[in-house]
CSV table of C-alpha atoms in Angstrom, one decimal:
chain,number,residue,atom,x,y,z
A,1,UNK,CA,72.2,113.9,108.6
A,2,UNK,CA,73.6,115.1,111.9
A,3,UNK,CA,71.0,114.8,114.6
A,4,UNK,CA,73.1,116.0,117.5
A,5,UNK,CA,71.6,118.7,119.7
A,6,UNK,CA,74.5,119.5,121.9
A,7,UNK,CA,77.1,118.2,124.4
A,8,UNK,CA,76.3,116.9,127.9
A,9,UNK,CA,78.7,116.3,130.8
A,10,UNK,CA,78.6,112.6,131.7
A,11,UNK,CA,79.3,113.5,135.3
A,12,UNK,CA,77.1,116.4,136.3
A,13,UNK,CA,74.7,116.5,133.4
A,14,UNK,CA,75.4,120.2,132.4
A,15,UNK,CA,74.6,120.9,128.7
A,16,UNK,CA,76.6,122.8,126.2
A,17,UNK,CA,76.2,123.8,122.6
A,18,UNK,CA,77.9,122.0,119.7
A,19,UNK,CA,81.3,123.5,120.1
A,20,UNK,CA,85.0,122.2,119.9
A,21,UNK,CA,85.3,121.4,123.6
A,22,UNK,CA,85.7,118.2,125.5
A,23,UNK,CA,85.5,118.8,129.3
A,24,UNK,CA,82.8,120.2,131.4
A,25,UNK,CA,83.7,123.8,132.4
A,26,UNK,CA,82.4,123.1,135.9
A,27,UNK,CA,83.5,119.6,137.0
A,28,UNK,CA,86.0,118.6,134.3
A,29,UNK,CA,83.9,115.6,133.5
A,30,UNK,CA,84.0,114.3,129.9
A,31,UNK,CA,81.4,115.7,127.5
A,32,UNK,CA,79.4,113.4,125.3
A,33,UNK,CA,77.4,114.2,122.2
A,34,UNK,CA,73.6,114.2,122.9
A,35,UNK,CA,71.2,113.3,120.1
A,36,UNK,CA,67.5,114.0,119.4
A,37,UNK,CA,66.7,110.3,119.4
A,38,UNK,CA,63.1,110.9,118.7
A,39,UNK,CA,64.1,112.7,115.5
A,40,UNK,CA,66.6,109.8,114.7
A,41,UNK,CA,63.8,107.3,115.2
A,42,UNK,CA,61.6,109.1,112.7
A,43,UNK,CA,64.2,108.9,109.9
A,44,UNK,CA,66.3,105.8,110.5
A,45,UNK,CA,65.4,102.3,109.4
A,46,UNK,CA,67.1,99.1,108.4
A,47,UNK,CA,66.2,100.0,104.8
A,48,UNK,CA,67.6,103.5,105.0
A,49,UNK,CA,70.9,102.1,106.3
A,50,UNK,CA,71.1,99.3,103.9
A,51,UNK,CA,70.6,101.8,101.1
A,52,UNK,CA,73.5,103.9,102.3
A,53,UNK,CA,77.2,103.8,101.2
A,54,UNK,CA,79.4,100.7,102.1
A,55,UNK,CA,81.2,102.9,104.7
A,56,UNK,CA,80.6,104.2,108.2
A,57,UNK,CA,78.5,107.0,106.6
A,58,UNK,CA,75.6,104.6,106.1
A,59,UNK,CA,75.0,105.4,109.9
A,60,UNK,CA,75.1,109.2,109.4
A,61,UNK,CA,71.9,109.6,111.3
A,62,UNK,CA,73.7,108.5,114.5
A,63,UNK,CA,76.9,110.3,113.9
A,64,UNK,CA,77.6,113.9,114.9
A,65,UNK,CA,78.8,115.2,111.6
A,66,UNK,CA,77.5,115.6,108.0
A,67,UNK,CA,78.6,113.2,105.4
A,68,UNK,CA,79.1,116.1,103.1
A,69,UNK,CA,81.8,117.5,105.3
A,70,UNK,CA,83.5,114.1,105.5
A,71,UNK,CA,86.9,113.3,104.3
A,72,UNK,CA,86.1,109.8,103.2
A,73,UNK,CA,88.9,107.4,102.3
A,74,UNK,CA,86.3,104.6,102.3
A,75,UNK,CA,86.3,103.7,106.0
A,76,UNK,CA,84.3,101.0,107.7
A,77,UNK,CA,81.8,98.4,106.7
A,78,UNK,CA,84.7,96.0,107.2
A,79,UNK,CA,84.3,92.2,106.9
A,80,UNK,CA,82.7,90.3,109.8
A,81,UNK,CA,84.4,86.9,109.3
A,82,UNK,CA,83.1,83.6,110.7
A,83,UNK,CA,86.1,82.2,112.4
A,84,UNK,CA,85.4,78.4,112.3
A,85,UNK,CA,89.0,77.3,112.8
A,86,UNK,CA,89.7,79.6,115.7
A,87,UNK,CA,86.3,78.7,117.3
A,88,UNK,CA,87.2,75.0,117.2
A,89,UNK,CA,90.6,75.7,118.7
A,90,UNK,CA,89.1,77.6,121.5
A,91,UNK,CA,86.0,75.4,122.1
A,92,UNK,CA,83.6,78.1,121.0
A,93,UNK,CA,80.5,77.5,119.0
A,94,UNK,CA,80.0,80.7,117.0
A,95,UNK,CA,82.9,83.1,116.7
A,96,UNK,CA,83.2,86.1,114.4
A,97,UNK,CA,86.1,88.5,113.8
A,98,UNK,CA,85.4,92.1,112.9
A,99,UNK,CA,88.4,92.7,110.7
A,100,UNK,CA,89.3,96.4,110.9
A,101,UNK,CA,92.8,95.7,109.6
A,102,UNK,CA,91.4,96.4,106.1
A,103,UNK,CA,90.6,100.1,106.7
A,104,UNK,CA,92.3,102.8,104.6
A,105,UNK,CA,95.1,103.2,107.1
A,106,UNK,CA,94.8,99.6,108.4
A,107,UNK,CA,93.2,100.3,111.8
A,108,UNK,CA,89.8,101.2,113.3
A,109,UNK,CA,91.1,104.7,113.9
A,110,UNK,CA,90.0,105.6,110.4
A,111,UNK,CA,86.4,105.6,111.8
A,112,UNK,CA,87.0,108.2,114.5
A,113,UNK,CA,89.2,110.3,112.3
A,114,UNK,CA,86.7,110.4,109.4
A,115,UNK,CA,84.1,111.8,111.8
A,116,UNK,CA,86.5,114.1,113.6
A,117,UNK,CA,87.7,115.7,110.4
A,118,UNK,CA,84.2,116.2,109.1
A,119,UNK,CA,83.4,118.0,112.4
A,120,UNK,CA,86.7,120.0,112.2
A,121,UNK,CA,85.7,121.2,108.7
A,122,UNK,CA,82.3,122.2,109.8
A,123,UNK,CA,83.8,124.2,112.6
A,124,UNK,CA,86.1,126.0,110.1
A,125,UNK,CA,89.4,124.6,111.4
A,126,UNK,CA,92.3,124.6,108.9
A,127,UNK,CA,94.8,122.7,111.1
A,128,UNK,CA,94.1,119.3,112.7
A,129,UNK,CA,96.3,117.5,115.2
A,130,UNK,CA,96.5,114.6,117.6
A,131,UNK,CA,98.4,112.8,120.3
A,132,UNK,CA,98.9,109.2,119.2
A,133,UNK,CA,100.4,105.8,120.0
A,134,UNK,CA,100.6,105.3,116.3
A,135,UNK,CA,97.3,104.3,114.6
A,136,UNK,CA,95.7,107.6,115.1
A,137,UNK,CA,98.7,109.4,113.8
A,138,UNK,CA,98.6,107.4,110.7
A,139,UNK,CA,95.0,108.0,110.1
A,140,UNK,CA,95.1,111.8,110.8
A,141,UNK,CA,98.1,112.2,108.5
A,142,UNK,CA,96.4,110.4,105.7
A,143,UNK,CA,93.0,112.1,106.0
A,144,UNK,CA,94.5,115.5,106.4
A,145,UNK,CA,96.5,115.0,103.2
A,146,UNK,CA,93.4,114.0,101.4
A,147,UNK,CA,91.4,117.0,102.9
A,148,UNK,CA,94.2,119.5,102.2
A,149,UNK,CA,94.4,120.4,105.9
A,150,UNK,CA,97.5,121.2,107.7
A,151,UNK,CA,98.3,118.6,110.4
A,152,UNK,CA,100.5,118.2,113.5
A,153,UNK,CA,100.9,114.7,114.8
A,154,UNK,CA,102.5,114.0,118.2
A,155,UNK,CA,103.9,110.6,119.0
A,156,UNK,CA,106.2,109.0,121.6
A,157,UNK,CA,109.7,108.9,120.1
A,158,UNK,CA,110.1,105.2,120.7
A,159,UNK,CA,107.1,104.1,118.6
A,160,UNK,CA,107.5,101.1,116.3
A,161,UNK,CA,109.1,101.9,112.9
A,162,UNK,CA,106.1,100.7,111.0
A,163,UNK,CA,103.9,103.3,112.6
A,164,UNK,CA,106.4,106.1,112.3
A,165,UNK,CA,107.0,105.5,108.6
A,166,UNK,CA,103.4,104.9,107.7
A,167,UNK,CA,102.6,108.2,109.2
A,168,UNK,CA,105.5,110.2,107.9
A,169,UNK,CA,104.9,109.2,104.3
A,170,UNK,CA,101.8,111.5,104.2
A,171,UNK,CA,104.0,114.5,105.1
A,172,UNK,CA,102.2,115.8,108.3
A,173,UNK,CA,104.2,117.8,110.8
A,174,UNK,CA,105.3,114.8,112.7
A,175,UNK,CA,106.6,115.5,116.2
A,176,UNK,CA,108.4,112.7,118.1
A,177,UNK,CA,108.3,113.4,121.9
A,178,UNK,CA,110.7,112.0,124.4
A,179,UNK,CA,108.3,110.4,126.7
A,180,UNK,CA,105.5,107.8,126.9
A,181,UNK,CA,102.0,108.3,125.5
A,182,UNK,CA,100.7,109.8,128.7
A,183,UNK,CA,103.4,112.5,128.4
A,184,UNK,CA,102.4,113.2,124.8
A,185,UNK,CA,98.8,113.4,125.8
A,186,UNK,CA,99.5,115.9,128.6
A,187,UNK,CA,101.6,118.0,126.3
A,188,UNK,CA,98.9,118.0,123.6
A,189,UNK,CA,96.3,119.1,126.2
A,190,UNK,CA,98.6,122.1,126.9
A,191,UNK,CA,99.3,122.8,123.3
A,192,UNK,CA,95.6,122.5,122.4
A,193,UNK,CA,94.7,125.1,125.0
A,194,UNK,CA,97.2,127.6,123.5
A,195,UNK,CA,97.2,127.0,119.7
A,196,UNK,CA,93.6,126.8,118.7
A,197,UNK,CA,94.0,123.7,116.5
A,198,UNK,CA,91.5,120.9,116.0
A,199,UNK,CA,93.1,118.1,118.2
A,200,UNK,CA,90.9,115.2,117.2
A,201,UNK,CA,91.3,113.4,120.5
A,202,UNK,CA,91.4,116.6,122.7
A,203,UNK,CA,89.1,119.4,121.9
A,204,UNK,CA,87.2,117.4,119.3
A,205,UNK,CA,87.1,114.2,121.4
A,206,UNK,CA,83.3,114.0,122.0
A,207,UNK,CA,82.7,114.0,118.2
A,208,UNK,CA,85.7,111.8,117.4
A,209,UNK,CA,84.8,109.1,119.9
A,210,UNK,CA,81.3,108.7,118.3
A,211,UNK,CA,82.9,107.1,115.3
A,212,UNK,CA,83.7,104.0,117.3
A,213,UNK,CA,79.9,103.3,117.6
A,214,UNK,CA,80.0,102.2,114.0
A,215,UNK,CA,81.8,99.0,115.1
A,216,UNK,CA,78.6,98.0,117.0
A,217,UNK,CA,76.3,99.2,114.3
A,218,UNK,CA,78.1,97.2,111.6
A,219,UNK,CA,78.3,94.1,113.8
A,220,UNK,CA,74.5,94.2,114.4
A,221,UNK,CA,73.7,94.8,110.7
A,222,UNK,CA,76.1,92.1,109.5
A,223,UNK,CA,74.6,89.6,112.0
A,224,UNK,CA,71.2,90.2,110.5
A,225,UNK,CA,70.2,93.1,112.8
A,226,UNK,CA,70.9,91.5,116.1
A,227,UNK,CA,73.4,91.9,118.8
A,228,UNK,CA,75.9,89.1,119.5
A,229,UNK,CA,76.0,87.2,122.8
A,230,UNK,CA,79.4,88.5,123.7
A,231,UNK,CA,82.0,90.9,122.4
A,232,UNK,CA,85.7,91.1,123.2
A,233,UNK,CA,87.2,94.6,122.8
A,234,UNK,CA,90.8,95.8,123.3
A,235,UNK,CA,91.1,98.5,126.0
A,236,UNK,CA,93.4,101.5,126.0
A,237,UNK,CA,91.6,104.6,127.2
A,238,UNK,CA,88.3,102.7,127.5
A,239,UNK,CA,86.7,104.8,124.9
A,240,UNK,CA,86.3,102.1,122.2
A,241,UNK,CA,84.6,99.8,124.7
A,242,UNK,CA,82.2,102.4,126.0
A,243,UNK,CA,81.3,103.5,122.5
A,244,UNK,CA,80.6,99.9,121.4
A,245,UNK,CA,78.3,99.6,124.4
A,246,UNK,CA,76.7,102.9,123.5
A,247,UNK,CA,76.3,101.8,119.8
A,248,UNK,CA,74.3,98.6,120.7
A,249,UNK,CA,72.2,100.6,123.2
A,250,UNK,CA,71.4,103.2,120.6
A,251,UNK,CA,70.3,100.6,118.0
A,252,UNK,CA,67.9,99.2,120.6
A,253,UNK,CA,66.7,102.7,121.5
A,254,UNK,CA,65.8,103.6,118.0
A,255,UNK,CA,64.2,100.2,117.4
A,256,UNK,CA,66.7,98.7,115.0
A,257,UNK,CA,67.5,95.7,117.2
A,258,UNK,CA,65.7,94.2,120.2
A,259,UNK,CA,66.9,94.8,123.7
A,260,UNK,CA,69.2,91.8,124.2
A,261,UNK,CA,72.5,93.5,124.6
A,262,UNK,CA,75.9,91.7,124.5
A,263,UNK,CA,78.1,90.8,127.4
A,264,UNK,CA,81.2,93.1,127.0
A,265,UNK,CA,84.6,91.7,127.7
A,266,UNK,CA,87.6,94.1,127.8
A,267,UNK,CA,91.1,93.0,126.9
A,268,UNK,CA,94.3,94.6,128.2
A,269,UNK,CA,98.0,93.9,128.3
A,270,UNK,CA,99.3,92.8,131.8
A,271,UNK,CA,102.0,95.5,131.5
A,272,UNK,CA,99.3,98.2,131.4
A,273,UNK,CA,96.1,97.0,132.9
A,274,UNK,CA,94.6,99.7,135.2
A,275,UNK,CA,91.1,98.9,134.1
A,276,UNK,CA,91.4,95.1,134.4
A,277,UNK,CA,92.9,95.7,137.9
A,278,UNK,CA,90.0,97.9,139.0
A,279,UNK,CA,87.5,95.5,137.6
A,280,UNK,CA,89.0,92.5,139.3
A,281,UNK,CA,89.2,94.4,142.6
A,282,UNK,CA,85.5,95.2,142.2
A,283,UNK,CA,86.1,99.0,142.2
A,284,UNK,CA,85.7,101.7,139.6
A,285,UNK,CA,88.4,103.9,140.9
A,286,UNK,CA,91.3,103.7,138.4
A,287,UNK,CA,94.8,103.9,139.8
A,288,UNK,CA,97.2,105.1,137.0
A,289,UNK,CA,100.1,102.9,136.1
A,290,UNK,CA,103.4,103.3,134.2
A,291,UNK,CA,102.9,101.2,131.1
A,292,UNK,CA,105.4,98.4,130.3
A,293,UNK,CA,104.2,96.2,127.4
A,294,UNK,CA,104.9,95.5,123.8
A,295,UNK,CA,101.2,96.4,123.1
A,296,UNK,CA,102.1,100.1,122.7
A,297,UNK,CA,98.7,101.0,121.2
A,298,UNK,CA,97.1,100.0,124.4
A,299,UNK,CA,99.7,101.6,126.7
A,300,UNK,CA,97.7,104.3,128.4
A,301,UNK,CA,98.5,104.4,132.0
A,302,UNK,CA,95.8,106.9,133.0
A,303,UNK,CA,92.7,106.0,130.9
A,304,UNK,CA,90.2,108.8,130.9
A,305,UNK,CA,87.3,106.5,130.2
A,306,UNK,CA,88.4,103.8,132.6
A,307,UNK,CA,85.7,104.5,135.1
A,308,UNK,CA,83.0,104.2,132.4
A,309,UNK,CA,84.5,101.1,130.9
A,310,UNK,CA,84.5,99.3,134.2
A,311,UNK,CA,80.9,100.2,134.8
A,312,UNK,CA,79.8,99.3,131.3
A,313,UNK,CA,81.4,95.9,131.6
A,314,UNK,CA,79.9,95.2,135.0
A,315,UNK,CA,76.4,96.3,133.9
A,316,UNK,CA,76.6,94.0,130.9
A,317,UNK,CA,77.7,90.9,132.9
A,318,UNK,CA,81.1,90.7,131.2
A,319,UNK,CA,84.6,91.1,132.5
A,320,UNK,CA,88.0,92.7,131.9
A,321,UNK,CA,91.1,90.4,131.6
A,322,UNK,CA,94.7,91.0,130.9
A,323,UNK,CA,97.4,88.9,129.2
A,324,UNK,CA,101.2,88.8,129.2
A,325,UNK,CA,103.5,89.9,126.4
A,326,UNK,CA,104.2,86.2,125.6
A,327,UNK,CA,100.5,85.5,125.4
A,328,UNK,CA,100.0,88.5,123.2
A,329,UNK,CA,102.5,87.3,120.6
A,330,UNK,CA,101.0,83.8,120.8
A,331,UNK,CA,97.6,85.4,120.1
A,332,UNK,CA,98.9,87.1,117.0
A,333,UNK,CA,100.3,83.8,115.7
A,334,UNK,CA,97.2,81.8,116.6
A,335,UNK,CA,95.0,84.3,114.7
A,336,UNK,CA,97.3,84.2,111.7
A,337,UNK,CA,97.5,80.4,111.6
A,338,UNK,CA,93.9,79.7,112.2
A,339,UNK,CA,92.2,82.4,110.1
A,340,UNK,CA,94.8,84.1,107.9
A,341,UNK,CA,94.5,87.5,109.6
A,342,UNK,CA,97.6,89.3,110.7
A,343,UNK,CA,96.9,91.6,113.6
A,344,UNK,CA,99.1,94.1,115.5
A,345,UNK,CA,99.8,93.6,119.2
A,346,UNK,CA,96.4,95.0,120.2
A,347,UNK,CA,94.8,92.2,118.1
A,348,UNK,CA,97.1,89.7,119.9
A,349,UNK,CA,95.8,91.1,123.2
A,350,UNK,CA,92.2,90.6,122.0
A,351,UNK,CA,92.7,87.0,120.8
A,352,UNK,CA,94.8,86.0,123.8
A,353,UNK,CA,92.2,87.4,126.1
A,354,UNK,CA,89.5,85.6,124.2
A,355,UNK,CA,91.5,82.4,124.6
A,356,UNK,CA,92.0,83.1,128.4
A,357,UNK,CA,88.2,83.6,128.8
A,358,UNK,CA,87.4,80.5,126.8
A,359,UNK,CA,89.9,78.3,128.6
A,360,UNK,CA,88.5,79.6,131.9
A,361,UNK,CA,84.9,78.9,130.8
A,362,UNK,CA,84.0,82.6,131.4
A,363,UNK,CA,82.6,83.2,128.0
A,364,UNK,CA,79.4,81.5,126.8
A,365,UNK,CA,80.5,78.8,124.3
A,366,UNK,CA,77.0,78.4,123.0
A,367,UNK,CA,76.3,82.1,122.2
A,368,UNK,CA,77.8,84.1,119.4
A,369,UNK,CA,81.0,85.9,120.1
A,370,UNK,CA,82.5,88.8,118.2
A,371,UNK,CA,86.2,89.8,118.7
A,372,UNK,CA,87.3,93.2,117.4
A,373,UNK,CA,90.6,93.1,115.5
A,374,UNK,CA,91.5,96.7,115.5
A,375,UNK,CA,94.8,97.0,113.6
A,376,UNK,CA,97.1,95.4,111.1
A,377,UNK,CA,100.2,93.4,112.0
A,378,UNK,CA,102.5,95.2,109.7
A,379,UNK,CA,102.4,98.1,112.2
A,380,UNK,CA,104.0,96.1,114.9
A,381,UNK,CA,106.3,93.6,113.0
A,382,UNK,CA,108.8,93.8,115.9
A,383,UNK,CA,106.4,91.6,117.9
A,384,UNK,CA,107.0,88.6,115.6
A,385,UNK,CA,110.7,89.3,114.7
A,386,UNK,CA,112.8,86.4,115.5
A,387,UNK,CA,109.8,84.1,116.0
A,388,UNK,CA,108.9,83.5,112.4
A,389,UNK,CA,111.2,83.0,109.5
A,390,UNK,CA,111.5,80.9,106.3
A,391,UNK,CA,111.1,77.2,106.8
A,392,UNK,CA,114.2,76.6,104.7
A,393,UNK,CA,116.7,78.4,102.5
A,394,UNK,CA,117.8,76.3,99.5
A,395,UNK,CA,119.7,76.3,96.3
A,396,UNK,CA,117.6,76.3,93.1
A,397,UNK,CA,117.6,72.5,92.7
A,398,UNK,CA,115.1,69.8,93.2
A,399,UNK,CA,117.7,67.7,95.1
A,400,UNK,CA,118.2,70.5,97.6
A,401,UNK,CA,114.5,70.8,98.0
A,402,UNK,CA,114.1,67.1,98.7
A,403,UNK,CA,116.9,67.3,101.2
A,404,UNK,CA,115.2,70.2,102.9
A,405,UNK,CA,111.9,68.2,103.0
A,406,UNK,CA,113.5,65.1,104.5
A,407,UNK,CA,115.3,67.2,107.1
A,408,UNK,CA,112.1,68.8,108.2
A,409,UNK,CA,110.8,65.3,108.7
A,410,UNK,CA,107.3,66.0,107.4
A,411,UNK,CA,106.8,69.0,109.6
A,412,UNK,CA,103.3,69.3,111.1
A,413,UNK,CA,101.1,70.8,108.4
A,414,UNK,CA,103.5,70.3,105.5
A,415,UNK,CA,102.0,67.9,103.0
A,416,UNK,CA,104.3,65.0,101.7
A,417,UNK,CA,105.0,66.0,98.2
A,418,UNK,CA,106.4,62.6,96.9
A,419,UNK,CA,103.1,61.5,95.6
A,420,UNK,CA,102.6,64.8,93.7
A,421,UNK,CA,106.1,64.7,92.2
A,422,UNK,CA,105.7,61.1,91.3
B,1,UNK,CA,108.5,130.9,146.5
B,2,UNK,CA,106.4,131.3,143.4
B,3,UNK,CA,105.8,128.4,141.0
B,4,UNK,CA,104.4,128.6,137.5
B,5,UNK,CA,101.0,126.8,137.4
B,6,UNK,CA,99.6,126.0,133.9
B,7,UNK,CA,95.9,126.6,133.8
B,8,UNK,CA,93.7,124.4,131.5
B,9,UNK,CA,91.1,125.9,129.1
B,10,UNK,CA,88.0,125.2,131.3
B,11,UNK,CA,89.4,127.4,134.1
B,12,UNK,CA,90.7,130.3,132.0
B,13,UNK,CA,87.5,132.3,132.7
B,14,UNK,CA,88.4,132.3,136.4
B,15,UNK,CA,92.0,133.5,135.8
B,16,UNK,CA,91.1,136.3,133.4
B,17,UNK,CA,92.4,134.2,130.5
B,18,UNK,CA,95.9,133.7,131.9
B,19,UNK,CA,97.2,130.3,130.9
B,20,UNK,CA,100.2,130.4,133.3
B,21,UNK,CA,100.0,132.0,136.7
B,22,UNK,CA,102.7,132.4,139.4
B,23,UNK,CA,101.5,131.0,142.7
B,24,UNK,CA,103.0,130.6,146.2
B,25,UNK,CA,103.2,127.2,147.9
B,26,UNK,CA,105.6,124.5,148.8
B,27,UNK,CA,103.1,121.6,148.3
B,28,UNK,CA,100.4,121.1,145.8
B,29,UNK,CA,97.8,121.6,148.6
B,30,UNK,CA,99.3,124.9,149.4
B,31,UNK,CA,99.3,125.9,145.8
B,32,UNK,CA,95.6,125.2,145.6
B,33,UNK,CA,95.0,127.2,148.8
B,34,UNK,CA,96.8,130.2,147.2
B,35,UNK,CA,95.0,129.7,143.9
B,36,UNK,CA,91.7,129.9,145.7
B,37,UNK,CA,92.7,133.2,147.4
B,38,UNK,CA,93.7,134.8,144.2
B,39,UNK,CA,91.0,133.3,142.0
B,40,UNK,CA,88.0,132.5,144.2
B,41,UNK,CA,85.9,129.6,143.1
B,42,UNK,CA,88.7,127.7,141.4
B,43,UNK,CA,89.0,125.2,144.2
B,44,UNK,CA,85.5,123.7,143.9
B,45,UNK,CA,86.2,123.1,140.3
B,46,UNK,CA,89.2,121.0,141.1
B,47,UNK,CA,88.3,119.3,144.4
B,48,UNK,CA,85.4,117.6,146.0
B,49,UNK,CA,83.8,118.3,149.4
B,50,UNK,CA,86.4,116.2,151.1
B,51,UNK,CA,89.2,118.2,149.6
B,52,UNK,CA,90.3,115.4,147.2
B,53,UNK,CA,91.0,116.0,143.6
B,54,UNK,CA,88.0,115.3,141.2
B,55,UNK,CA,88.4,112.0,139.4
B,56,UNK,CA,88.9,113.8,136.1
B,57,UNK,CA,91.5,116.3,137.2
B,58,UNK,CA,95.2,115.5,136.9
B,59,UNK,CA,97.9,117.6,138.4
B,60,UNK,CA,101.5,117.2,137.2
B,61,UNK,CA,104.6,118.4,139.1
B,62,UNK,CA,107.7,118.5,136.8
B,63,UNK,CA,105.7,116.3,134.4
B,64,UNK,CA,104.9,113.6,137.0
B,65,UNK,CA,101.3,112.9,137.8
B,66,UNK,CA,101.0,113.6,141.6
B,67,UNK,CA,99.0,110.4,141.9
B,68,UNK,CA,102.4,108.7,141.5
B,69,UNK,CA,104.0,111.0,144.0
B,70,UNK,CA,102.4,112.2,147.3
B,71,UNK,CA,99.1,113.3,145.9
B,72,UNK,CA,98.1,116.8,147.2
B,73,UNK,CA,101.0,116.6,149.7
B,74,UNK,CA,103.5,116.4,146.9
B,75,UNK,CA,106.3,118.9,147.4
B,76,UNK,CA,106.9,121.6,144.9
B,77,UNK,CA,110.4,123.1,144.5
B,78,UNK,CA,111.6,126.2,142.9
B,79,UNK,CA,111.7,126.0,139.1
B,80,UNK,CA,109.3,123.1,138.8
B,81,UNK,CA,106.4,123.6,136.5
B,82,UNK,CA,102.9,122.5,137.7
B,83,UNK,CA,100.2,121.6,135.2
B,84,UNK,CA,96.5,121.1,135.8
B,85,UNK,CA,95.2,118.9,133.1
B,86,UNK,CA,91.7,117.4,132.6
B,87,UNK,CA,91.9,113.6,132.1
B,88,UNK,CA,92.4,113.1,128.4
B,89,UNK,CA,92.7,109.9,126.6
B,90,UNK,CA,93.6,107.5,123.8
B,91,UNK,CA,95.0,107.6,120.4
């Protein structure tokens, strides 16, 4: 059950009641949900969690909403896959992939939306909304349809077709805005102030963001109730990274894991890397940028949690790196070819960054590493268009097939079939 | 020359609930000075002691973040809309 006691400003510490608001009335600092951790500690245990549903709601004691209010499409408790092939390729000893591509709308956003809509319902909202680079739009539209709530979903007009169609199919009010994501975000802040809707990532943001902690909770549980040595997290606003950090800390605080917390590594696209830039310069002041990258889901030029992300990374002994668009696509392909997982561009950013860190000996090859794969590749098929295609196109004859085989000259990986055919 | 300034939710209590106010000034700094005269107390919500914008406050002139322009010295021309927006984030 929900153990939250209120909201607190991360900057000035002022407290507020549990209300649909996201910024401090005094200093504009972001508000965060505050819990009665003593009460949580009394009720939570490994057993109580293990007895829970195979979804994010097994962690309800550390989420700011009631499972009864939830709009559950079956989100979370996604596979933690041991990636032996990729580990060997990268020279790492123990690598796991948290595969969030399998969520109901194929991205980790289902976690934050499931929590946000539960909260929206408890506040009595009948219209939900969001500003999105795609995955959030998809998730809000689907969950709103299931919940019977009206929805307004705002996206940049140039979003990938996969994301537009997979959102539109649920029949939300889908508004394509001529601008980049930061423009859409600004517009939604203005609309949220006027229209009184539940914008999941505006006025419900403190509750919404808490859903991301479940990625840390599940990782620890699936590793046998311990934190990994290192985690690699894609970074857009910085919220996911800071909440994964918070999730591990909370588990330690309520006694579910011991204090050894992971090193946190952030992954950004070079074409939009304000947080990586700040980290590398040794500062926590974020200079906004104009995004220019194929990784549209990470294209936030003015990341609101950037300051906190840099500090969380620094405190953990990790780093933030960035990779080029070419490296991103190579990352998508490497993941698919090594482990059979097809990730969107954000996943390519994560894998490419992991590779960069491993190649540069900046991630401990002896400790366990968990990389978060946050969205499915079908959402950004444009990234691999023109790079992958059929190996051959033939007539329906064995001779044609033999011809194709001999032309390919026994391509790397292709078995010679002559023995099998006989 | 008055400019329309869009006021965010956390400051509405200082502007008697008005979401858009007409304010005089030819730079953002001047607009803030005029805002403070008309709605005392608003400045300390937006700026620190040194007179710089708080980290979590964004000001847009004609939809451009002033951090990409000339900061508080950004010029404001007739007809341009100015928005004060708390730093929001991802999706």
